[in-house]
């Protein structure tokens, strides 16, 4: 049960506001709201952080043991939130940001889902004002009072929507759009569900496909914001207010064990979307028409071919790992021009892993826990720093926020490093 000892005040944003607005808790300054940041792009505007590491690696402020899993972090008002699995139970953690000491925890039974990988929770908590939302692989959805861990409401997606869980369970991070919480539920007639953030009531449910492993993303158009869901069989665009389907593009990636693995999160740029999956499926850039309708394919190619962690888009270029065969560790870090799909450069010495961009710098955390930082430029690969920052395997993107770097491995170690450069700026969308 929750045992909170820190204060966290704030209020929810009303209505369906564009998610690309800089995230902030009213009266409490900026927050890192969860998976891939304020607009789910994986790009932060935070520029004043340092790669000048005197000892050859960043200074560790604290380490925490969370249990098995690949859940990332949400950060706000002095707390760091994440999840892990220990002895058949998922645990939601709220840690003191300065020390890593536990502020509160909440545990519930959930199987590990270790098939072909480490298992444990993989969805990242979503922080919205005074509320925190979490999703377990077994469909356990919770809304907590972020300061105390008190459960405000909860839903069991399997029991309530007769969900058919995919092979690896539910891993899509919940998405907050104003007063809606969008979740990939995997139920018949409820492949995607929108809940009221205050009450947990169902606002709408839609779709019949099984969920895959990608997280839903906002898709702004004019004054409204739709939502894109990359399920087991297609990329689907929904009206975020009503759940009405507004377009779809079939896309299937089938693993040797017959699991559907549309896992990398779609990358949005204006009215276009880039999708990519592994197992030789490759990638494609699509353009959705205004209003509704099926998207047109602008280009499609065998590469880049992401496996579970997709690229990030910065100033017209995609940066990410192109993986030919995960089982044998064959991959390369690439820069690809979004407009044409042309590869600008590639590095084969990093294998494969997860990426993010902060202040125009690319962070690549390999599966083995090595972090490489380079300039995010298509001109060439210009490395600024490299260090072994954590033991592998790693399946979680590195996060830079307020002068701190967070990395996590699948065994459950979360490390907070000091990378402050004398001052920090608020997170927010970069020019993409």
Coordinates of C-alpha atoms in Angstrom, one line a residue, residues 26-371:
X26 CA 0.8 24.4 -12.3
X27 CA 2.6 26.3 -9.6
X28 CA 5.3 23.7 -9.4
X29 CA 7.5 24.1 -12.4
X30 CA 8.3 21.7 -15.3
X31 CA 8.0 18.0 -15.0
X32 CA 9.1 15.0 -17.2
X33 CA 5.7 13.4 -17.5
X34 CA 6.9 10.0 -18.6
X35 CA 7.6 8.0 -21.7
X36 CA 9.6 10.0 -24.2
X37 CA 8.8 13.3 -22.6
X38 CA 6.2 16.1 -23.0
X39 CA 5.2 15.2 -26.6
X40 CA 6.4 11.6 -26.7
X41 CA 9.1 12.5 -29.3
X42 CA 12.1 11.5 -27.2
X43 CA 13.5 15.0 -27.8
X44 CA 14.2 17.5 -25.0
X45 CA 15.1 21.2 -25.3
X46 CA 17.3 20.9 -22.2
X47 CA 20.6 22.3 -23.5
X48 CA 22.7 23.1 -20.4
X49 CA 23.9 19.7 -19.5
X50 CA 27.5 18.5 -19.6
X51 CA 29.5 15.7 -21.2
X52 CA 32.7 16.9 -19.6
X53 CA 33.1 14.0 -17.2
X54 CA 36.3 14.4 -15.2
X55 CA 36.6 10.7 -14.4
X56 CA 35.6 9.6 -17.8
X57 CA 32.1 8.9 -16.8
X58 CA 29.2 10.9 -15.2
X59 CA 29.0 11.2 -11.5
X60 CA 26.4 8.9 -9.9
X61 CA 24.2 10.6 -7.4
X62 CA 22.2 7.5 -6.4
X63 CA 21.2 4.0 -7.4
X64 CA 18.0 2.2 -6.7
X65 CA 16.9 -1.5 -7.0
X66 CA 13.4 -1.7 -8.5
X67 CA 13.1 -5.3 -9.6
X68 CA 13.0 -6.8 -13.1
X69 CA 11.5 -4.6 -15.9
X70 CA 12.1 -1.9 -18.4
X71 CA 9.8 0.8 -17.2
X72 CA 11.3 4.3 -17.7
X73 CA 10.9 7.3 -15.4
X74 CA 8.5 10.1 -14.8
X75 CA 9.9 13.0 -12.8
X76 CA 8.2 15.9 -11.0
X77 CA 8.2 18.0 -7.9
X78 CA 11.1 16.2 -6.3
X79 CA 10.0 12.6 -7.0
X80 CA 11.1 10.0 -9.5
X81 CA 8.5 7.3 -10.5
X82 CA 9.1 3.9 -12.1
X83 CA 8.2 0.2 -11.8
X84 CA 9.7 -3.2 -11.3
X85 CA 8.8 -6.9 -10.6
X86 CA 9.9 -8.8 -7.5
X87 CA 8.8 -12.4 -6.6
X88 CA 5.5 -12.3 -8.6
X89 CA 4.5 -8.8 -7.7
X90 CA 4.8 -5.6 -9.7
X91 CA 5.8 -2.6 -7.6
X92 CA 5.3 1.1 -8.4
X93 CA 8.0 3.3 -6.8
X94 CA 8.1 6.9 -5.9
X95 CA 11.7 7.9 -5.0
X96 CA 13.1 11.1 -3.5
X97 CA 14.8 12.8 -6.4
X98 CA 17.9 13.9 -4.5
X99 CA 18.7 10.7 -2.7
X100 CA 16.8 7.8 -4.4
X101 CA 15.3 6.9 -1.0
X102 CA 11.8 5.4 -1.2
X103 CA 8.9 7.9 -0.7
X104 CA 6.2 5.3 -1.3
X105 CA 5.5 2.0 -3.0
X106 CA 2.5 0.1 -4.2
X107 CA 2.6 -3.6 -5.0
X108 CA 0.1 -6.0 -6.7
X109 CA 0.3 -9.5 -8.1
X110 CA 1.4 -9.8 -11.7
X111 CA 3.2 -12.6 -13.6
X112 CA 6.7 -11.8 -15.0
X113 CA 6.0 -12.5 -18.7
X114 CA 9.6 -13.5 -19.3
X115 CA 9.1 -15.1 -22.7
X116 CA 12.2 -14.5 -24.8
X117 CA 13.4 -11.6 -22.7
X118 CA 13.6 -10.5 -19.0
X119 CA 9.9 -9.6 -18.4
X120 CA 8.6 -7.3 -15.7
X121 CA 6.7 -4.0 -16.3
X122 CA 7.7 -2.2 -19.4
X123 CA 5.2 0.7 -19.5
X124 CA 6.5 4.0 -18.1
X125 CA 4.3 5.8 -15.6
X126 CA 2.5 8.9 -16.7
X127 CA 2.5 11.9 -14.4
X128 CA -0.2 14.5 -14.8
X129 CA -0.4 17.2 -12.1
X130 CA -1.2 15.4 -8.8
X131 CA -2.0 12.1 -10.4
X132 CA 0.2 9.2 -11.5
X133 CA -1.0 6.5 -13.9
X134 CA 0.6 3.1 -14.3
X135 CA -0.1 -0.1 -16.4
X136 CA 1.2 -3.6 -15.7
X137 CA 1.8 -6.3 -18.3
X138 CA -1.2 -8.2 -17.1
X139 CA -3.6 -5.2 -17.6
X140 CA -3.6 -3.7 -14.1
X141 CA -4.3 0.0 -14.6
X142 CA -3.9 2.3 -11.6
X143 CA -4.4 6.0 -10.8
X144 CA -2.5 7.2 -7.7
X145 CA -2.3 10.4 -5.8
X146 CA 1.3 11.1 -6.8
X147 CA 2.4 12.6 -3.5
X148 CA 1.2 9.7 -1.2
X149 CA 0.6 6.6 -3.4
X150 CA -3.1 6.5 -2.4
X151 CA -5.0 4.6 -5.0
X152 CA -7.6 7.0 -6.5
X153 CA -9.0 4.4 -8.9
X154 CA -8.0 1.2 -10.7
X155 CA -9.2 -1.0 -13.6
X156 CA -8.5 -4.6 -14.6
X157 CA -8.3 -4.5 -18.4
X158 CA -8.4 -8.3 -18.8
X159 CA -11.4 -8.9 -16.6
X160 CA -13.4 -5.8 -17.7
X161 CA -12.7 -6.0 -21.5
X162 CA -12.1 -9.7 -22.0
X163 CA -8.6 -8.7 -23.2
X164 CA -6.5 -11.2 -25.1
X165 CA -3.0 -10.3 -23.9
X166 CA -0.2 -10.4 -26.5
X167 CA 2.7 -12.9 -25.9
X168 CA 4.7 -10.3 -23.9
X169 CA 1.8 -8.7 -22.1
X170 CA 0.8 -5.0 -22.3
X171 CA 3.8 -2.7 -22.6
X172 CA 2.3 0.5 -24.1
X173 CA 2.8 3.5 -21.8
X174 CA -0.5 5.2 -20.9
X175 CA -1.0 8.6 -22.7
X176 CA -2.6 11.6 -21.0
X177 CA -4.5 14.0 -23.4
X178 CA -6.2 16.6 -21.3
X179 CA -8.8 14.8 -19.2
X180 CA -8.4 11.5 -21.2
X181 CA -6.1 8.6 -20.4
X182 CA -5.5 6.6 -23.5
X183 CA -4.6 2.9 -23.0
X184 CA -4.0 0.0 -25.4
X185 CA -6.3 -2.6 -23.7
X186 CA -6.3 -5.4 -26.3
X187 CA -10.0 -6.3 -25.7
X188 CA -12.5 -7.2 -28.4
X189 CA -14.3 -4.0 -29.2
X190 CA -11.9 -2.4 -26.8
X191 CA -8.4 -2.6 -28.4
X192 CA -8.0 1.0 -27.3
X193 CA -9.8 2.6 -24.3
X194 CA -10.0 6.2 -23.1
X195 CA -10.7 6.7 -19.4
X196 CA -11.7 9.9 -17.6
X197 CA -8.5 10.8 -15.7
X198 CA -10.5 12.0 -12.6
X199 CA -12.9 9.1 -12.2
X200 CA -11.6 6.2 -14.2
X201 CA -14.9 6.0 -16.1
X202 CA -14.7 4.7 -19.7
X203 CA -15.2 7.7 -22.1
X204 CA -14.9 5.5 -25.2
X205 CA -13.6 2.2 -26.4
X206 CA -12.7 1.2 -30.0
X207 CA -11.0 -1.4 -32.2
X208 CA -10.9 -5.2 -32.3
X209 CA -7.2 -5.9 -32.9
X210 CA -4.9 -7.4 -30.3
X211 CA -2.5 -4.9 -28.8
X212 CA 1.1 -4.9 -29.8
X213 CA 3.9 -3.2 -27.8
X214 CA 4.1 0.4 -29.0
X215 CA 2.8 3.3 -27.0
X216 CA 0.0 5.5 -28.2
X217 CA 1.1 9.0 -29.4
X218 CA -0.7 12.3 -30.0
X219 CA -1.4 13.4 -33.5
X220 CA -2.2 17.2 -33.6
X221 CA -4.3 18.5 -36.4
X222 CA -5.4 22.2 -36.2
X223 CA -7.1 22.9 -32.9
X224 CA -7.7 19.2 -32.0
X225 CA -5.5 16.3 -31.2
X226 CA -6.1 12.8 -32.4
X227 CA -4.3 9.7 -31.2
X228 CA -2.3 7.1 -33.1
X229 CA -2.2 3.5 -32.0
X230 CA 0.2 1.0 -33.5
X231 CA -1.6 -2.3 -32.7
X232 CA -0.8 -5.9 -33.8
X233 CA -2.1 -5.4 -37.3
X234 CA -2.1 -1.7 -38.2
X235 CA -1.4 1.9 -37.4
X236 CA -4.8 3.4 -36.5
X237 CA -5.8 7.0 -36.1
X238 CA -8.6 7.8 -33.6
X239 CA -10.5 10.9 -32.7
X240 CA -9.2 11.4 -29.1
X241 CA -12.5 12.9 -28.0
X242 CA -14.9 10.3 -29.3
X243 CA -12.9 7.2 -30.3
X244 CA -14.1 7.5 -33.9
X245 CA -11.6 5.8 -36.3
X246 CA -10.2 8.4 -38.8
X247 CA -7.8 6.3 -40.8
X248 CA -5.6 3.2 -40.8
X249 CA -2.6 1.6 -42.5
X250 CA -2.1 -2.2 -42.3
X251 CA 1.3 -3.2 -41.0
X252 CA 2.3 -6.6 -39.7
X253 CA 5.6 -7.8 -38.3
X254 CA 5.6 -11.5 -37.4
X255 CA 8.3 -13.0 -35.2
X256 CA 9.5 -16.6 -35.6
X257 CA 7.4 -17.6 -32.6
X258 CA 4.4 -16.2 -34.4
X259 CA 4.1 -13.2 -32.1
X260 CA 3.0 -9.9 -33.7
X261 CA 5.7 -7.3 -32.8
X262 CA 4.7 -3.8 -33.9
X263 CA 6.8 -2.4 -31.0
X264 CA 8.6 0.9 -31.9
X265 CA 6.5 4.0 -31.2
X266 CA 5.4 5.9 -34.2
X267 CA 7.2 9.2 -35.0
X268 CA 5.0 12.2 -35.8
X269 CA 6.1 15.1 -37.9
X270 CA 3.3 17.5 -39.0
X271 CA 0.7 15.4 -41.0
X272 CA 3.2 12.6 -41.5
X273 CA 4.1 9.6 -39.4
X274 CA 7.1 7.3 -39.6
X275 CA 6.7 3.7 -38.5
X276 CA 9.2 0.9 -38.3
X277 CA 9.4 -2.7 -37.1
X278 CA 11.9 -5.6 -37.1
X279 CA 11.9 -9.0 -38.7
X280 CA 12.7 -7.5 -42.1
X281 CA 9.6 -5.4 -42.2
X282 CA 11.5 -2.2 -42.4
X283 CA 10.0 1.3 -42.2
X284 CA 7.7 3.7 -44.0
X285 CA 6.7 7.3 -44.0
X286 CA 3.0 8.0 -44.2
X287 CA 0.9 11.1 -44.7
X288 CA -2.6 11.3 -43.2
X289 CA -5.2 13.4 -45.1
X290 CA -6.9 16.3 -43.3
X291 CA -10.0 15.1 -41.4
X292 CA -10.1 11.3 -42.1
X293 CA -9.0 8.7 -44.5
X294 CA -6.2 6.2 -45.2
X295 CA -2.7 7.6 -45.3
X296 CA -0.6 7.7 -48.5
X297 CA 2.8 6.1 -48.4
X298 CA 5.5 8.6 -49.1
X299 CA 8.3 6.0 -49.0
X300 CA 8.9 2.5 -47.8
X301 CA 12.2 0.7 -47.4
X302 CA 13.8 -2.3 -45.6
X303 CA 15.9 0.1 -43.6
X304 CA 15.8 1.5 -41.0
X305 CA 14.4 -1.6 -39.4
X306 CA 13.9 -1.1 -35.6
X307 CA 13.2 -4.0 -33.4
X308 CA 11.6 -2.8 -30.1
X309 CA 13.1 0.7 -29.7
X310 CA 12.3 3.2 -32.4
X311 CA 14.2 6.3 -33.6
X312 CA 13.8 9.9 -32.6
X313 CA 13.3 12.8 -35.0
X314 CA 15.5 15.9 -34.7
X315 CA 15.7 18.6 -37.4
X316 CA 14.4 16.5 -40.2
X317 CA 16.5 13.4 -39.5
X318 CA 15.8 10.1 -37.7
X319 CA 18.4 8.8 -35.3
X320 CA 18.1 5.3 -34.0
X321 CA 19.3 1.7 -34.1
X322 CA 18.8 -0.3 -37.3
X323 CA 18.6 -4.0 -36.2
X324 CA 18.9 -6.9 -38.7
X325 CA 18.9 -9.7 -36.2
X326 CA 18.4 -9.1 -32.5
X327 CA 19.3 -12.6 -31.4
X328 CA 22.8 -12.2 -32.7
X329 CA 23.3 -8.5 -31.7
X330 CA 23.7 -7.3 -35.2
X331 CA 22.8 -3.7 -35.5
X332 CA 24.0 -0.2 -36.2
X333 CA 23.3 3.3 -35.1
X334 CA 22.1 5.4 -38.0
X335 CA 21.0 8.8 -39.1
X336 CA 18.3 8.8 -41.9
X337 CA 16.8 11.7 -43.7
X338 CA 13.1 11.7 -43.0
X339 CA 12.1 13.3 -46.3
X340 CA 13.8 10.7 -48.5
X341 CA 14.8 7.7 -46.3
X342 CA 18.4 8.2 -47.3
X343 CA 21.0 7.0 -44.8
X344 CA 23.4 9.8 -43.9
X345 CA 25.8 7.9 -41.6
X346 CA 26.0 4.7 -39.6
X347 CA 28.0 3.3 -36.7
X348 CA 28.3 -0.5 -36.3
X349 CA 30.3 -0.5 -33.1
X350 CA 27.4 0.2 -30.8
X351 CA 25.2 -2.8 -31.7
X352 CA 21.7 -1.9 -30.8
X353 CA 19.8 -0.2 -27.9
X354 CA 17.7 2.9 -27.1
X355 CA 18.1 6.6 -28.1
X356 CA 17.0 10.0 -27.1
X357 CA 18.0 13.6 -27.9
X358 CA 18.6 16.4 -25.4
X359 CA 19.8 19.9 -26.4
X360 CA 20.9 18.8 -29.8
X361 CA 22.9 15.9 -28.5
X362 CA 22.1 12.3 -29.3
X363 CA 22.2 9.8 -26.4
X364 CA 22.5 6.1 -27.4
X365 CA 22.3 3.6 -24.6
X366 CA 23.4 0.1 -25.8
X367 CA 21.9 -3.2 -24.8
X368 CA 25.1 -3.8 -22.8
X369 CA 24.8 -0.5 -20.8
X370 CA 27.3 1.6 -22.7
X371 CA 26.3 5.2 -23.2

